[in-house]
Coordinates of C-alpha atoms in Angstrom, one line a residue:
X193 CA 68.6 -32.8 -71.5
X194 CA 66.6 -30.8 -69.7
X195 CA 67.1 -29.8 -65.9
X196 CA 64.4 -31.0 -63.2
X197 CA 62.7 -27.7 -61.9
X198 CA 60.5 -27.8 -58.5
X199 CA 57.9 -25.4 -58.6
X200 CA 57.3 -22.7 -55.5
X201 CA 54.0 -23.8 -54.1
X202 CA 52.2 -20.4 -55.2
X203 CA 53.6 -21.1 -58.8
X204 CA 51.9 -22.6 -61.9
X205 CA 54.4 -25.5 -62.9
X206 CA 53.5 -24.8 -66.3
X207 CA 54.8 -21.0 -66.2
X208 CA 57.8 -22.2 -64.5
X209 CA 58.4 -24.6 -67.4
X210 CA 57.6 -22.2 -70.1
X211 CA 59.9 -19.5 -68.2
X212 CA 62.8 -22.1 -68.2
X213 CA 62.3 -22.9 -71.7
X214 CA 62.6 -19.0 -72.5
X215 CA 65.4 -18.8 -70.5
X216 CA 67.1 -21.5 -72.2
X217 CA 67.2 -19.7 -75.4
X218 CA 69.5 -17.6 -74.3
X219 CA 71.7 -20.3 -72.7
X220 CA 70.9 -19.6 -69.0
X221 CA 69.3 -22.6 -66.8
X222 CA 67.0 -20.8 -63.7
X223 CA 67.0 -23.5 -61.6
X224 CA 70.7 -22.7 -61.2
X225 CA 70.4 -19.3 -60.6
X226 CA 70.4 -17.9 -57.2
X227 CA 67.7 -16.8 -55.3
X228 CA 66.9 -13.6 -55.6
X229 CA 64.7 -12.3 -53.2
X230 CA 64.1 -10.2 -50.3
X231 CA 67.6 -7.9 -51.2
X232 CA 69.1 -5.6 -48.8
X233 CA 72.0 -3.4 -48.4
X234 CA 73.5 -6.5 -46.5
X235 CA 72.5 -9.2 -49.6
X236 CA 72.4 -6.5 -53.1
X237 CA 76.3 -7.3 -53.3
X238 CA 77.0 -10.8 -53.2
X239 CA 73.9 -11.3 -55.2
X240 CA 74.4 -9.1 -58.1
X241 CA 78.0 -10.9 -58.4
X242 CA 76.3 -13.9 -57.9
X243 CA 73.5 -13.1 -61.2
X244 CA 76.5 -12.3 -63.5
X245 CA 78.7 -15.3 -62.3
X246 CA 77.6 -16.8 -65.5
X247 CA 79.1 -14.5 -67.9
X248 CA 81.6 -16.4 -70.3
X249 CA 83.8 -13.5 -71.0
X250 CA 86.6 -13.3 -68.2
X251 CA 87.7 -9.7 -69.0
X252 CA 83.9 -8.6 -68.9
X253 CA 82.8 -10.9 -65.9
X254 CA 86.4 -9.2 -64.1
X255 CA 85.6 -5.6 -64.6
X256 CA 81.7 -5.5 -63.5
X257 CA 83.0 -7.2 -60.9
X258 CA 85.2 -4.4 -59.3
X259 CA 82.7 -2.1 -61.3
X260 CA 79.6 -3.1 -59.1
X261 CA 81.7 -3.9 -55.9
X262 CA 83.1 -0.2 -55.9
X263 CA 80.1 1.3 -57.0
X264 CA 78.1 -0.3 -54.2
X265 CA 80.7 0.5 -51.3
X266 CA 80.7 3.8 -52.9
X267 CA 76.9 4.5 -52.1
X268 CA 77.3 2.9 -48.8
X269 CA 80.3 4.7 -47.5
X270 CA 78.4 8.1 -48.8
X271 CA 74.9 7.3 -47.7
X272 CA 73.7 8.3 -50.5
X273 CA 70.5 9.6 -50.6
X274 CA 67.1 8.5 -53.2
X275 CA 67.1 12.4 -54.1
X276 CA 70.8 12.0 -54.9
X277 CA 71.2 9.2 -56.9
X278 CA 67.9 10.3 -58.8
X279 CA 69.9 13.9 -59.3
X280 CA 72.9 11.4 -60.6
X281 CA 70.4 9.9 -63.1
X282 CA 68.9 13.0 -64.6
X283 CA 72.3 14.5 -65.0
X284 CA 73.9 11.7 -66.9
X285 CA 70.3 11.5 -68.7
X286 CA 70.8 15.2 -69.8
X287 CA 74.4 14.5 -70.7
X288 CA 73.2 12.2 -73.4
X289 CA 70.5 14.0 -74.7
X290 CA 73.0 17.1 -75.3
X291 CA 75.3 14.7 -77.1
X292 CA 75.7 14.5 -80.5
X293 CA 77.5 13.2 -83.7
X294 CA 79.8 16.6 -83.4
X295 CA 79.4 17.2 -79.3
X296 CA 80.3 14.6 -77.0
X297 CA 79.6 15.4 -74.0
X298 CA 80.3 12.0 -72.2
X299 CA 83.8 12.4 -73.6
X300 CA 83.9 15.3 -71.7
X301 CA 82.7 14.5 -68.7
X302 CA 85.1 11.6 -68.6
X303 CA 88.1 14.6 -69.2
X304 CA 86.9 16.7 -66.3
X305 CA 87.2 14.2 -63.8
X306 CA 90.4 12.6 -65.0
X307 CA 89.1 9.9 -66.1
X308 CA 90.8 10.1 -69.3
X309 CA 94.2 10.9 -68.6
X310 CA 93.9 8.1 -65.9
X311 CA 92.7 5.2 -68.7
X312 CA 95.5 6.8 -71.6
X313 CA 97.8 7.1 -68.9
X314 CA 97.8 3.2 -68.4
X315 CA 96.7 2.3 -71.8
X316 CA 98.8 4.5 -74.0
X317 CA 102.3 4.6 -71.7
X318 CA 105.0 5.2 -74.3
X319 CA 108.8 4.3 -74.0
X320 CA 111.8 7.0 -73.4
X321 CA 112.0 9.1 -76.2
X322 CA 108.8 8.6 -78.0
X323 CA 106.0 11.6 -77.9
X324 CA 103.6 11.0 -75.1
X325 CA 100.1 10.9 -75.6
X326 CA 96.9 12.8 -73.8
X327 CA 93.4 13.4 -74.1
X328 CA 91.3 13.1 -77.6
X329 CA 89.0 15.6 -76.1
X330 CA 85.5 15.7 -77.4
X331 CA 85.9 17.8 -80.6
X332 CA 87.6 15.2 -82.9
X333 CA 85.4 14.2 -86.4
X334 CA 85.5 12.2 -89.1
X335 CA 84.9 14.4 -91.6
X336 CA 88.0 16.3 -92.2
X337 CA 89.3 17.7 -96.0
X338 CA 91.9 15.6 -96.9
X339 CA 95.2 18.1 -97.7
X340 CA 98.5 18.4 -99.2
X341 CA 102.3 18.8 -97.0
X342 CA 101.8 22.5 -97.0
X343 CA 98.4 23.1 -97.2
X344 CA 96.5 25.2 -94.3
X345 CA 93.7 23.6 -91.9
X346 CA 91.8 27.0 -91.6
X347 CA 90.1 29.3 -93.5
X348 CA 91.5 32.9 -94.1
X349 CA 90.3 35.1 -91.2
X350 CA 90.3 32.5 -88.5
X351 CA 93.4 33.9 -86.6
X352 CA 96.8 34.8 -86.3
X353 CA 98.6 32.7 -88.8
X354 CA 101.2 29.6 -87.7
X355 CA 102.8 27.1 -89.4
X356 CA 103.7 23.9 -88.2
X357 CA 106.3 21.3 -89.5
X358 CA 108.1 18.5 -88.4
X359 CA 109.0 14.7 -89.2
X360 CA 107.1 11.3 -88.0
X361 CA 109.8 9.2 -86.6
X362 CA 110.4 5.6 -84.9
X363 CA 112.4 5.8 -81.4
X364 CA 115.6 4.9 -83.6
X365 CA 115.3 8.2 -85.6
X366 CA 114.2 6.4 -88.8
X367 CA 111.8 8.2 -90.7
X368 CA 107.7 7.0 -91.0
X369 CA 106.5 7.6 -94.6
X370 CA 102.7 7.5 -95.4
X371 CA 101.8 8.3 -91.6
X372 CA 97.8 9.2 -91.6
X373 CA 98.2 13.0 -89.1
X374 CA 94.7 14.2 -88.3
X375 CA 94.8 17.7 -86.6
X376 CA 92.7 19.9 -85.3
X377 CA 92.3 23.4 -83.3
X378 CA 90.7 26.1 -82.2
X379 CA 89.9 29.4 -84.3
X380 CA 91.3 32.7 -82.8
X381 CA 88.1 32.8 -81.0
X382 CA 88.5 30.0 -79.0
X383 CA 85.8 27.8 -80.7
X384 CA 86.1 24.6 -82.5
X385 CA 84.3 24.8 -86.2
X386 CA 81.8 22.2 -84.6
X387 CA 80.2 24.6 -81.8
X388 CA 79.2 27.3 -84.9
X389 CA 75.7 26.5 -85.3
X390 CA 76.3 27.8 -89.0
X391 CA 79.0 25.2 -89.6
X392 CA 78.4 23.4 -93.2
X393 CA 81.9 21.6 -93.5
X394 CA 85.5 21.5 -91.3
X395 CA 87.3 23.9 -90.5
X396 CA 90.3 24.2 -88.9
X397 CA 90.8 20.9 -88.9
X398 CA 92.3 18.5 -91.8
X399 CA 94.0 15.1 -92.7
X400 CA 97.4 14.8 -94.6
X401 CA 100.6 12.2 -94.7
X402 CA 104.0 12.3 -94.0
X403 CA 105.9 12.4 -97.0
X404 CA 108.8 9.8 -98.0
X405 CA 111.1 11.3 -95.8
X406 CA 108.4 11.4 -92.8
X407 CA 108.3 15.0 -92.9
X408 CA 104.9 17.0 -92.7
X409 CA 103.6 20.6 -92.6
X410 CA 100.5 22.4 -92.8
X411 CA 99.2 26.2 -92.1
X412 CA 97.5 26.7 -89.2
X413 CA 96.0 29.4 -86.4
X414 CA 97.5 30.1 -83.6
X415 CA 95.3 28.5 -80.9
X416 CA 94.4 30.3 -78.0
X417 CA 93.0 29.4 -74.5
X418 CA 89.3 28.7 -74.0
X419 CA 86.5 27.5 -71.2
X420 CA 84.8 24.1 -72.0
X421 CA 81.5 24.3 -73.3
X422 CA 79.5 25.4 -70.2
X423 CA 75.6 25.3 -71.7
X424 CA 75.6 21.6 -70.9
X425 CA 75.5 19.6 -67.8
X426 CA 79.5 18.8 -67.3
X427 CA 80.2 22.5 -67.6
X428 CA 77.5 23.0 -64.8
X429 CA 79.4 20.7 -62.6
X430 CA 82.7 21.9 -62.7
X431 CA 81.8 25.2 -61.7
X432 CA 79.6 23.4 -59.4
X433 CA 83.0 22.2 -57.7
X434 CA 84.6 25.5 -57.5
X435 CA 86.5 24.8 -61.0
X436 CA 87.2 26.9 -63.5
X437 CA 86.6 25.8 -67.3
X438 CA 89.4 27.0 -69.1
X439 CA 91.9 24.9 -71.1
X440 CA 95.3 26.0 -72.3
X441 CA 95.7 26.7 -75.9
X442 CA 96.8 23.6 -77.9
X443 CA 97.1 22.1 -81.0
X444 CA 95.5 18.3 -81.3
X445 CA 97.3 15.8 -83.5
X446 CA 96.3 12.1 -83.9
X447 CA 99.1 10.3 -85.5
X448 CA 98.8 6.6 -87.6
X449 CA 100.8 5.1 -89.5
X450 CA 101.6 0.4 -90.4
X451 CA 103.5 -1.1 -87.9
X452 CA 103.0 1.8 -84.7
X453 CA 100.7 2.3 -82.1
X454 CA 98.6 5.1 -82.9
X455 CA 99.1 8.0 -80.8
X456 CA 96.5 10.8 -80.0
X457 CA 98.7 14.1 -78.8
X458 CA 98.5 17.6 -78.1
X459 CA 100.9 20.4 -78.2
X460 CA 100.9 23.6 -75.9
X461 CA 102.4 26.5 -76.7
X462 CA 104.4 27.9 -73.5
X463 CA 103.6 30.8 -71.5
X464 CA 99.8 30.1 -71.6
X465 CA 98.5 31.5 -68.1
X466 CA 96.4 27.8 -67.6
X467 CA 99.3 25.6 -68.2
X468 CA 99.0 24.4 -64.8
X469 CA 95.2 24.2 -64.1
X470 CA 94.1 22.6 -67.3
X471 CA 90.5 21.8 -66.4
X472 CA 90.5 18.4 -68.3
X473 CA 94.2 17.0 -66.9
X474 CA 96.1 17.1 -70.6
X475 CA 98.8 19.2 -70.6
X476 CA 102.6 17.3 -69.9
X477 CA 106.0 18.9 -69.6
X478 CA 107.2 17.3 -73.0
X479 CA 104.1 18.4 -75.1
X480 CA 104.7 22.0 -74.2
X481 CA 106.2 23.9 -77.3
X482 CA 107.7 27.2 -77.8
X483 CA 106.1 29.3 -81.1
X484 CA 108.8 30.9 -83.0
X485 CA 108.3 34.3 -84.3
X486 CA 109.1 35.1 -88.2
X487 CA 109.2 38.3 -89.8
X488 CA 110.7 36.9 -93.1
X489 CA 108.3 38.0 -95.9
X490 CA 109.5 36.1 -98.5
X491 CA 109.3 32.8 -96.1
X492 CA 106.2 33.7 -95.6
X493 CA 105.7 33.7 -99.0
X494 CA 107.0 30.7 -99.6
X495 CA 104.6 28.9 -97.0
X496 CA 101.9 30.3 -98.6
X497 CA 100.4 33.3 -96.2
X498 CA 98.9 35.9 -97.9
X499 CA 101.2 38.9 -98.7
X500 CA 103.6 37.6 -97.0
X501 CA 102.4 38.3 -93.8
X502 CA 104.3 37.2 -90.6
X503 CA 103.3 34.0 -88.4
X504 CA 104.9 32.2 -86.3
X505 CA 106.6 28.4 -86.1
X506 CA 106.2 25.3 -84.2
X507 CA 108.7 22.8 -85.3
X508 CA 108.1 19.6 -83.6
X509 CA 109.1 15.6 -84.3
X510 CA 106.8 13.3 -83.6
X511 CA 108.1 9.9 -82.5
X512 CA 106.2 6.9 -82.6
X513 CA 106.4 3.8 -81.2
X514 CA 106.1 0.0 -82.1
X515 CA 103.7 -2.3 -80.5
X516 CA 106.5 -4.5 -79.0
X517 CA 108.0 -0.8 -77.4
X518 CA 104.7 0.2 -76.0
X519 CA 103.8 -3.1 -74.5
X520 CA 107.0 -3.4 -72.4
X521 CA 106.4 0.4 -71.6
X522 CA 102.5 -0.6 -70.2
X523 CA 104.0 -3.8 -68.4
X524 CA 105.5 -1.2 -66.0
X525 CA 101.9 0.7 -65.3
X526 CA 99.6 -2.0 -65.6
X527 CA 101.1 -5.5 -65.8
X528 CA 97.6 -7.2 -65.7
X529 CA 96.6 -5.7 -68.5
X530 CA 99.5 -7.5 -70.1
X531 CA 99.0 -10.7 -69.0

């Protein structure tokens, strides 16, 4: 049934009905739809929640909601300026063209102003015992060599040899066999493989599985610290705000395995001199990890560094937990969520 529709004097009733009947295609009625004319700063508000009062999807409708209301009493409580907001535009506009399948730069912007450890804070809250999580950062791919328990992530000549070992664990010490564990680094240099404009395939990066009795191990570099990549626009704006760009030097590990949450981690060695000022947020107490000197040549050996040389160790467990574990964990930082 159609709806009755009474056409504005200065209106063709026949473009009104043709409008309505293009509306209706996409399931909105306009004669139910509030006026929208002669906005202000008093009226934008209430009648941008009023336009998208329709929505079907609670969660969706719910979060624009807040989104626009803060967003709105944002720009009013700043007086912000048509110069600013236009600056605002072009930087996020430059932000995306510098983006990439390899660099994401929106990724990083969201780390530099806590956004991320805010969202994975309330979204990835663990229970006692199990290994926290923090930031993905933006230099995760897809495309990393698939490797044996053992193997090495990097190249020879990418930096100071490490090897690191462990086992994938649930919270009641059992062991998690088959667990996916992506990981990835820097090279001695400070640079992921993916800001080398020469880069033809991974590189200090790789994918292997916890064997039967969860326990994993791959050669590595030892990672160093580095500033975050500063030729783009977020790198601009942090030094912008009297920041510096540096991170501590950290090993990434994303962690999945059937029947557990997946969890995205990082480990930091100790004694790194930006421990404490991490310019993306990332680094907690419980990731930080000491790095073990060996000088055994045969061990060396044995782990497979040439000649024997000497590296150093980072033992670590990973400890997962269960869906049920990490719900009641996230009830306690973000009930509605839970609801």
């Amino acid at each position: 049934m159609s709806s009755k529709i009474t056409a504005p004097a200065d209106y063709k009733t026949e473009s009104i009905l043709l409008a309505n009947q293009r509306a209706a295609e996409h399931g909105i009625d306009l004669s139910k739809l509030p006026q929208l004319m002669d906005m202000n700063a008093d009226t934008i508000t209430d009648n941008v929640h009023a336009i998208n009062a329709n929505c079907t999807n609670d969660r969706m409708k719910f979060v624009f909601k807040s989104l626009i209301q803060h967003l709105h009493d944002f720009i009013r409580e700043t007086s912000l300026t048509s110069e600013e907001w236009m600056t605002a535009l072009e930087f996020l506009t430059k932000t995306g063209q510098i983006s990439s399948d390899i660099r994401h730069e929106f990724i990083l912007l969201s780390d530099v102003l806590g956004v991320s450890t805010l969202v994975d804070s309330l979204n990835h809250a663990k229970p006692p015992g199990a290994t926290e999580a923090c930031v993905l950062g933006p230099f995760f791919t897809e495309d990393a060599h698939h490797l044996q328990n053992g193997d090495s992530i990097a190249t020879e000549g990418k930096g100071e040899y490490m090897y690191v070992h462990g086992k994938v664990l649930d919270t009641k010490g059992n062991p998690i066999p088959g667990a996916t564990i992506d990981t990835w680094e820097t090279d001695g240099q400070g640079l992921y493989d993916t800001q080398y404009a020469e880069r033809t395939e991974p590189d200090c990066r790789g994918r292997l599985f916890s064997a039967e009795d969860g326990t994993y191990a791959f050669r590595a570099v030892v990672p160093v610290s580095y500033p975050i990549p500063s030729d783009g626009p977020v790198g601009k704006l942090v030094t912008n705000l009297g920041r510096h760009v540096f991170r501590p030097s950290h090993l990434h590990m994303q962690i999945e395995a059937q029947g557990f949450e997946k969890l995205t981690t990082a480990f930091y060695p100790r004694g790194d001199p930006y421990l404490y000022s991490d310019a993306v947020f990332g680094v907690h107490t419980s990731l930080i990890v000491d790095l073990k000197q060996v000088s055994d040549k045969e061990l060396s050996l044995k782990r497979g560094f040439k000649e024997g040389k000497p590296h150093v160790e980072l033992h670590r467990d990973i400890i997962l937990a269960t869906p049920e574990e990490g719900r009641e964990a996230r009830k306690k930082m973000m009930p509605a969520v839970e609801k």
